[in-house]
């Protein structure tokens, strides 16, 4: 059977979509290749959120065309967000690309690969003319949000991503996602509970629920019950699964992060005390221009309410530097808000104009050196705060779920604290999948090192 190399760019949602594609292909007998050099088929799952991500995927695909020199029948495809937004243009511009599959059609990838691979073999056997044959499938598909639900777990895998919804209706002016992922569509609670129950039967102890705006889960499909939003109903239903020990989710929007969700941080012990709450900017005029729907004060009040419900909560965020029209005062307001909230960590991005978004055509675009300068100032401040937050844990006992050998240091085991910090320990592989206390001895800024307290 042909060997497939899958490469993923972008967010956890993309990782999860790739996992589904891998599972569909292996279920049909395809083999997974460790590297592109061992592959007959190469599929790149793409990201569009910033231009850099698109350029990386395009560059990679360009480089890989050379692999055909020894294997002319190789099959190449683009999947996901950039495939959705660029569509047929990709097969037109890159002569070796055979397949383009959008974000609502991941479950069709295996069918398309079957068809194309047969064609490739015919071309090779019969030395038929090499007329190009390609498939572009970027249509919308009702119900596609419920197709990302199968897993291939690696041996002793104890954490898993679970996709609960697709799309976004928020329309932030900088963001391409509503056009790449479509409008908000959610899976039924029962389907998600079933998936997570199956995962726990296979040894999974922690799930991270994924969606573009997870706290808006189900708002178009399901009613509130007893004052609980559909997302809170889902959290509470998952909390009942006995073998599930930890629940995380990413990412929520500050809008719609209401009292019923905040209450969960006090009421549901399995809900881990970490909230990734994208801020984007600390300036009210910029937040308005971004169409975020909250002010800096409101954001701060929200973080205070979450901390009141769960004082040990870790807060992380996303910040965009150099949005069109951002002044030095706006930038100073962002730094100010960061100082007031004190984050555990953050992703900092330079604003990148995206096609067909309102911000891309705003007149006051900023030069790259200004974006770069502000980006590095915000990053320095965030790094200082992240280091402080980690160092606070030195000398303390922290509970971890042991996930397996550390990727960077295979002699040590890796686990995550409730607040999602990486903790490395020396220990026996028999502890993988267990939850236990670790005495934290030192911090290297972002990673904590410790010794199991009672083993
Ligand atoms: N430019 C820079 N960063 C962006 N993000 C989304 N769109 C853009 C853009 N056009 C960032 C936001 C979002 C994260 C996933 O990516 O901070 O929260």
XYZ file of C-alpha atoms and ligand atoms in Angstrom:
473
model
C 0.000 0.000 0.000
C 1.181 3.533 -0.638
C 2.730 5.520 2.178
C 1.299 8.884 3.164
C 3.205 11.731 4.776
C 0.957 14.219 6.559
C 2.332 17.618 7.532
C 0.319 20.052 9.655
C 0.631 23.812 10.052
C -1.356 25.934 12.497
C -3.596 25.358 15.479
C -4.700 22.343 17.535
C -7.853 22.178 15.444
C -5.661 21.514 12.416
C -3.739 18.833 14.337
C -7.022 17.203 15.188
C -8.271 17.340 11.580
C -5.013 15.730 10.428
C -5.492 12.982 13.013
C -8.916 12.221 11.520
C -7.467 12.086 7.993
C -4.658 9.795 9.181
C -7.180 7.509 10.804
C -9.385 7.377 7.674
C -6.404 6.583 5.448
C -4.933 3.906 7.719
C -8.397 2.321 8.063
C -8.219 1.753 4.295
C -4.783 0.228 4.472
C -2.603 3.220 3.637
C 0.600 3.385 5.647
C 1.867 6.494 7.385
C 5.358 7.642 6.387
C 7.773 9.057 8.953
C 9.241 11.540 6.522
C 8.486 13.050 3.163
C 11.348 11.097 1.599
C 9.645 7.776 2.395
C 6.271 8.857 1.047
C 4.246 8.182 -2.089
C 1.560 10.643 -1.102
C 2.131 13.993 0.616
C -0.728 15.937 2.171
C -0.177 19.341 3.774
C -2.841 20.567 6.185
C -2.618 24.322 6.051
C -3.220 27.478 8.101
C -4.330 30.875 6.810
C -4.467 32.939 9.959
C -1.335 34.908 9.059
C 0.477 35.300 5.761
C 3.593 33.656 7.174
C 1.720 30.384 7.714
C 0.546 30.353 4.099
C 4.010 31.152 2.773
C 5.520 28.295 4.795
C 3.060 25.750 3.380
C 3.479 27.049 -0.172
C 7.269 27.006 0.178
C 7.228 23.468 1.561
C 5.005 22.222 -1.258
C 7.283 23.927 -3.788
C 10.389 22.273 -2.334
C 8.758 18.870 -2.288
C 8.060 18.869 -6.020
C 11.696 17.745 -6.373
C 10.846 14.407 -4.765
C 9.063 13.449 -7.991
C 12.357 13.092 -9.813
C 12.695 9.497 -8.608
C 8.975 8.786 -8.225
C 6.916 10.521 -10.921
C 3.659 9.016 -9.638
C 3.825 10.869 -6.334
C 0.577 12.490 -5.246
C 0.457 15.939 -3.595
C -2.426 17.633 -1.825
C -3.299 20.723 0.176
C -5.926 20.362 2.922
C -7.646 22.726 5.321
C -7.802 26.480 5.692
C -5.567 27.684 2.872
C -7.027 25.008 0.604
C -10.457 26.417 1.434
C -9.562 30.029 0.777
C -7.365 29.589 -2.308
C -9.147 26.590 -3.852
C -8.510 25.844 -7.530
C -5.857 28.556 -7.700
C -3.514 26.098 -5.954
C -3.688 23.446 -8.696
C -3.394 26.150 -11.331
C -0.294 27.725 -9.798
C 1.538 24.568 -8.732
C 1.825 22.032 -11.495
C 2.443 19.048 -9.210
C -0.542 19.605 -6.890
C -3.276 17.003 -7.512
C -5.663 17.523 -4.619
C -7.204 20.481 -2.773
C -9.644 19.697 0.060
C -11.329 22.377 2.170
C -12.275 22.502 5.838
C -15.704 20.862 5.519
C -14.420 17.855 3.563
C -11.694 16.235 5.646
C -13.821 13.079 5.804
C -13.686 12.870 1.994
C -9.883 12.973 1.731
C -9.501 9.173 1.739
C -12.026 8.798 -1.118
C -10.251 11.420 -3.181
C -6.845 9.897 -2.504
C -8.193 6.475 -3.626
C -9.360 7.933 -6.937
C -6.206 9.911 -7.584
C -3.854 7.107 -6.601
C -5.575 4.674 -8.996
C -5.176 7.245 -11.725
C -1.502 7.677 -10.900
C -0.928 3.930 -11.121
C -2.696 3.754 -14.486
C -0.507 6.530 -15.740
C 2.562 4.642 -14.601
C 1.509 1.203 -15.952
C 0.150 2.256 -19.309
C 2.405 5.191 -19.834
C -0.738 7.039 -20.754
C -0.457 10.658 -21.736
C 0.195 12.679 -18.623
C -2.920 14.785 -18.932
C -3.439 16.410 -15.552
C -6.149 15.046 -13.372
C -6.910 16.855 -10.153
C -9.654 17.111 -7.535
C -10.698 20.346 -5.851
C -13.340 19.832 -3.131
C -14.032 22.999 -1.149
C -17.827 22.961 -0.959
C -19.805 23.516 2.198
C -21.320 20.386 3.707
C -24.165 20.444 6.232
C -23.338 18.198 9.172
C -19.579 18.205 8.540
C -18.965 19.453 12.092
C -19.844 15.945 13.320
C -17.327 14.147 11.085
C -14.184 14.811 13.141
C -14.753 12.202 15.833
C -12.480 9.188 15.325
C -9.067 8.774 16.873
C -6.004 6.650 16.373
C -4.378 6.741 19.747
C -0.715 6.064 20.071
C 0.362 3.549 22.680
C -0.399 4.828 26.179
C -1.827 8.114 24.968
C -3.516 9.802 27.915
C -4.565 13.170 26.465
C -6.687 13.871 23.385
C -8.178 16.753 21.445
C -11.919 16.668 20.798
C -13.466 18.911 18.170
C -16.863 20.126 19.397
C -17.820 22.706 16.772
C -16.742 24.322 13.532
C -16.711 27.855 12.230
C -17.101 31.302 13.700
C -19.748 34.012 13.485
C -17.871 36.702 15.388
C -16.320 38.497 12.387
C -13.387 40.222 14.030
C -12.131 42.613 11.375
C -8.603 41.146 11.266
C -9.591 37.509 11.006
C -9.871 35.203 8.004
C -11.370 32.297 9.974
C -15.074 32.963 9.238
C -14.263 32.545 5.551
C -11.969 29.512 5.943
C -14.012 27.617 8.529
C -17.528 28.821 7.694
C -20.298 29.757 10.069
C -20.752 28.287 13.557
C -22.029 24.709 13.616
C -21.953 22.469 16.677
C -22.022 18.737 17.290
C -24.718 17.234 19.508
C -23.763 16.818 23.184
C -24.507 13.070 23.034
C -22.088 12.570 20.159
C -19.285 14.347 22.041
C -20.009 12.468 25.285
C -19.908 9.209 23.335
C -16.545 10.090 21.774
C -15.014 11.070 25.119
C -16.398 7.953 26.834
C -14.751 5.792 24.163
C -11.499 7.683 24.602
C -11.488 7.052 28.337
C -12.095 3.347 27.709
C -8.832 3.421 25.739
C -6.904 5.089 28.544
C -7.379 8.789 27.875
C -7.602 10.797 31.115
C -7.649 14.396 29.831
C -9.477 15.986 26.914
C -9.116 19.425 25.385
C -12.303 20.579 23.716
C -11.627 22.479 20.507
C -13.579 25.112 18.650
C -13.011 28.547 17.183
C -15.165 30.095 19.925
C -15.862 27.196 22.292
C -18.027 29.124 24.736
C -20.454 29.857 21.879
C -20.868 26.089 21.409
C -24.406 25.134 20.448
C -25.899 28.614 20.709
C -27.653 28.276 17.347
C -28.718 24.665 17.837
C -29.535 23.977 21.487
C -31.544 25.852 24.128
C -30.349 27.054 27.496
C -31.387 24.654 30.251
C -31.697 25.797 33.863
C -29.737 28.956 33.094
C -26.891 26.934 31.597
C -25.608 27.645 28.101
C -25.133 24.628 25.818
C -21.357 24.828 26.456
C -21.865 24.629 30.209
C -24.305 21.733 29.712
C -21.588 19.988 27.709
C -18.935 20.584 30.384
C -21.262 19.269 33.052
C -22.149 16.185 31.000
C -18.477 15.391 30.377
C -17.715 15.912 34.054
C -19.947 12.918 34.805
C -17.747 10.475 32.840
C -16.080 8.543 35.686
C -12.742 7.716 34.040
C -12.236 11.231 32.714
C -10.013 13.138 35.126
C -9.285 16.462 33.459
C -11.147 18.793 31.087
C -9.638 21.712 29.180
C -10.901 23.787 26.276
C -9.602 26.311 23.767
C -10.367 29.006 22.785
C -13.209 30.964 24.323
C -14.094 34.592 23.464
C -14.490 37.142 26.267
C -17.954 37.807 24.842
C -20.298 35.136 26.121
C -17.985 34.129 28.989
C -20.903 34.408 31.397
C -21.612 33.669 35.047
C -22.720 30.074 34.357
C -19.305 29.304 32.813
C -17.369 31.154 35.517
C -19.284 29.116 38.119
C -17.919 25.924 36.571
C -14.450 26.899 37.785
C -15.735 26.681 41.343
C -18.133 23.749 40.835
C -16.314 21.322 38.528
C -13.045 20.000 39.957
C -12.159 18.216 36.707
C -12.216 21.510 34.832
C -8.570 22.536 34.878
C -7.720 26.028 36.177
C -6.402 27.461 32.927
C -8.213 29.888 30.644
C -6.757 30.950 27.324
C -8.631 34.207 26.865
C -7.666 36.114 23.711
C -7.308 39.839 24.464
C -5.961 41.094 21.070
C -5.508 44.673 22.310
C -5.731 46.666 25.544
C -6.946 49.831 23.809
C -10.660 50.591 23.531
C -10.509 52.333 20.115
C -8.543 49.389 18.687
C -10.862 46.815 20.285
C -13.746 48.690 18.657
C -12.008 48.742 15.259
C -11.312 45.020 15.672
C -15.008 44.434 16.353
C -14.257 42.604 19.574
C -17.326 43.749 21.482
C -15.667 44.471 24.867
C -13.604 47.213 26.466
C -10.308 46.881 28.313
C -12.131 47.408 31.637
C -14.631 44.661 30.832
C -11.814 42.263 29.989
C -10.095 43.055 33.294
C -13.341 42.574 35.219
C -13.822 39.199 33.524
C -10.348 38.032 34.572
C -11.134 39.175 38.120
C -14.371 37.167 38.192
C -12.602 34.057 36.910
C -9.860 34.495 39.534
C -12.491 34.982 42.227
C -14.084 31.636 41.289
C -10.721 29.834 41.084
C -7.833 31.776 42.634
C -5.152 29.435 41.246
C -6.319 29.848 37.640
C -3.650 30.404 34.976
C -4.542 33.004 32.375
C -2.980 33.082 28.923
C -3.872 35.210 25.941
C -3.333 36.237 22.305
C -2.259 39.769 21.386
C -1.957 41.405 17.973
C 0.605 44.217 17.635
C 0.317 46.899 14.988
C -3.334 46.637 13.997
C -4.141 49.393 11.430
C -4.328 52.800 13.105
C -2.737 51.614 16.377
C -1.004 54.637 17.978
C 1.754 54.706 20.589
C -0.984 55.415 23.144
C -2.961 52.345 22.055
C 0.182 50.241 22.326
C 0.884 51.722 25.787
C -2.678 50.794 26.816
C -1.993 47.175 25.819
C 1.202 47.104 27.903
C -0.717 48.674 30.752
C -3.469 46.078 30.657
C -0.899 43.265 30.587
C 0.728 44.752 33.698
C -2.628 44.910 35.451
C -3.810 41.401 34.599
C -0.472 39.582 34.822
C -0.668 36.663 32.413
C 0.900 33.232 32.706
C 1.866 33.348 29.043
C 0.700 34.645 25.686
C 1.023 34.315 21.948
C 2.047 37.647 20.425
C 1.491 38.306 16.723
C 2.331 41.107 14.329
C -0.799 42.147 12.485
C -0.932 40.429 9.089
C -3.429 41.720 6.487
C -5.694 38.890 5.330
C -7.639 38.765 2.084
C -11.299 39.779 2.194
C -11.141 41.059 5.778
C -12.205 44.623 6.667
C -8.918 45.464 8.424
C -6.845 44.647 5.339
C -8.288 47.639 3.498
C -8.157 50.097 6.402
C -5.999 53.009 5.353
C -3.709 53.359 8.352
C -1.617 50.206 7.838
C 1.571 50.364 9.920
C 5.092 49.744 8.649
C 6.688 46.443 9.565
C 9.407 47.976 11.752
C 6.739 49.552 13.991
C 4.880 46.240 14.301
C 8.175 44.495 15.025
C 9.168 47.004 17.710
C 5.806 46.786 19.496
C 5.777 43.013 19.152
C 9.124 42.732 20.881
C 8.095 45.103 23.690
C 4.927 43.114 24.382
C 6.852 39.853 24.153
C 9.478 41.044 26.673
C 6.794 41.994 29.154
C 4.899 38.720 28.698
C 8.099 36.690 29.044
C 8.894 38.454 32.306
C 5.419 37.702 33.631
C 5.576 34.074 32.458
C 8.906 33.586 34.219
C 7.511 35.109 37.428
C 4.460 32.836 37.318
C 6.636 29.754 36.851
C 9.052 30.740 39.592
C 6.202 31.134 42.056
C 5.697 27.371 41.795
C 9.268 26.525 42.829
C 9.137 24.926 46.275
C 5.482 24.019 45.882
C 3.689 20.756 45.264
C 1.908 20.602 41.939
C -0.352 17.841 40.679
C 0.520 16.519 37.224
C -0.960 14.061 34.764
C 2.046 12.149 33.495
C 1.800 12.050 29.683
C 4.950 10.190 28.673
C 8.620 10.746 27.832
C 9.538 14.388 27.263
C 10.000 15.201 23.590
C 13.017 17.391 24.264
C 14.593 15.143 26.901
C 13.586 11.459 26.514
C 15.272 10.543 29.820
C 12.593 12.467 31.666
C 8.841 12.138 31.844
C 6.571 15.027 31.005
C 3.324 16.062 32.611
C 1.234 19.178 32.830
C 0.220 21.095 35.910
C -3.462 22.003 36.325
C -2.500 25.468 34.990
C -1.040 23.776 31.877
C 2.640 24.304 32.681
C 5.048 21.654 31.484
C 6.666 19.747 34.342
C 9.606 17.351 33.797
C 10.392 14.612 36.285
C 12.672 11.623 36.575
C 10.436 8.640 36.980
C 9.381 5.286 35.726
C 7.302 4.838 32.577
C 4.836 2.826 34.666
C 3.585 6.201 35.947
C 2.344 7.293 32.516
C -1.358 8.035 32.772
C -1.238 8.596 36.514
C -2.010 11.792 38.361
C 0.283 12.591 41.284
C 1.985 15.417 43.168
C 5.391 16.689 42.179
C 7.658 18.789 44.363
C 8.859 21.588 42.057
C 12.593 22.200 42.445
C 13.468 24.672 39.737
C 12.135 26.553 36.788
C 13.915 27.443 33.566
C 11.456 30.176 32.783
C 8.886 28.077 30.998
C 9.560 24.497 32.043
C 9.396 23.278 35.625
C 11.560 20.465 37.032
C 10.560 18.420 40.012
C 10.493 15.125 41.910
C 7.408 12.980 42.442
C 6.305 13.607 45.997
C 4.762 10.230 46.854
C 5.549 7.273 44.629
N -2.809 39.039 12.025
C -2.155 38.690 13.150
N -2.645 37.832 14.054
C -3.867 37.319 13.814
N -4.628 36.472 14.533
C -5.773 36.253 13.858
N -5.782 36.957 12.718
C -4.613 37.636 12.667
C -4.038 38.537 11.752
N -4.684 38.905 10.652
C -4.227 35.953 15.839
C -5.221 36.365 16.924
C -5.932 35.066 17.221
C -4.831 34.056 16.965
C -5.288 32.663 16.756
O -4.217 34.550 15.801
O -4.514 36.804 18.056
O -6.436 34.993 18.541
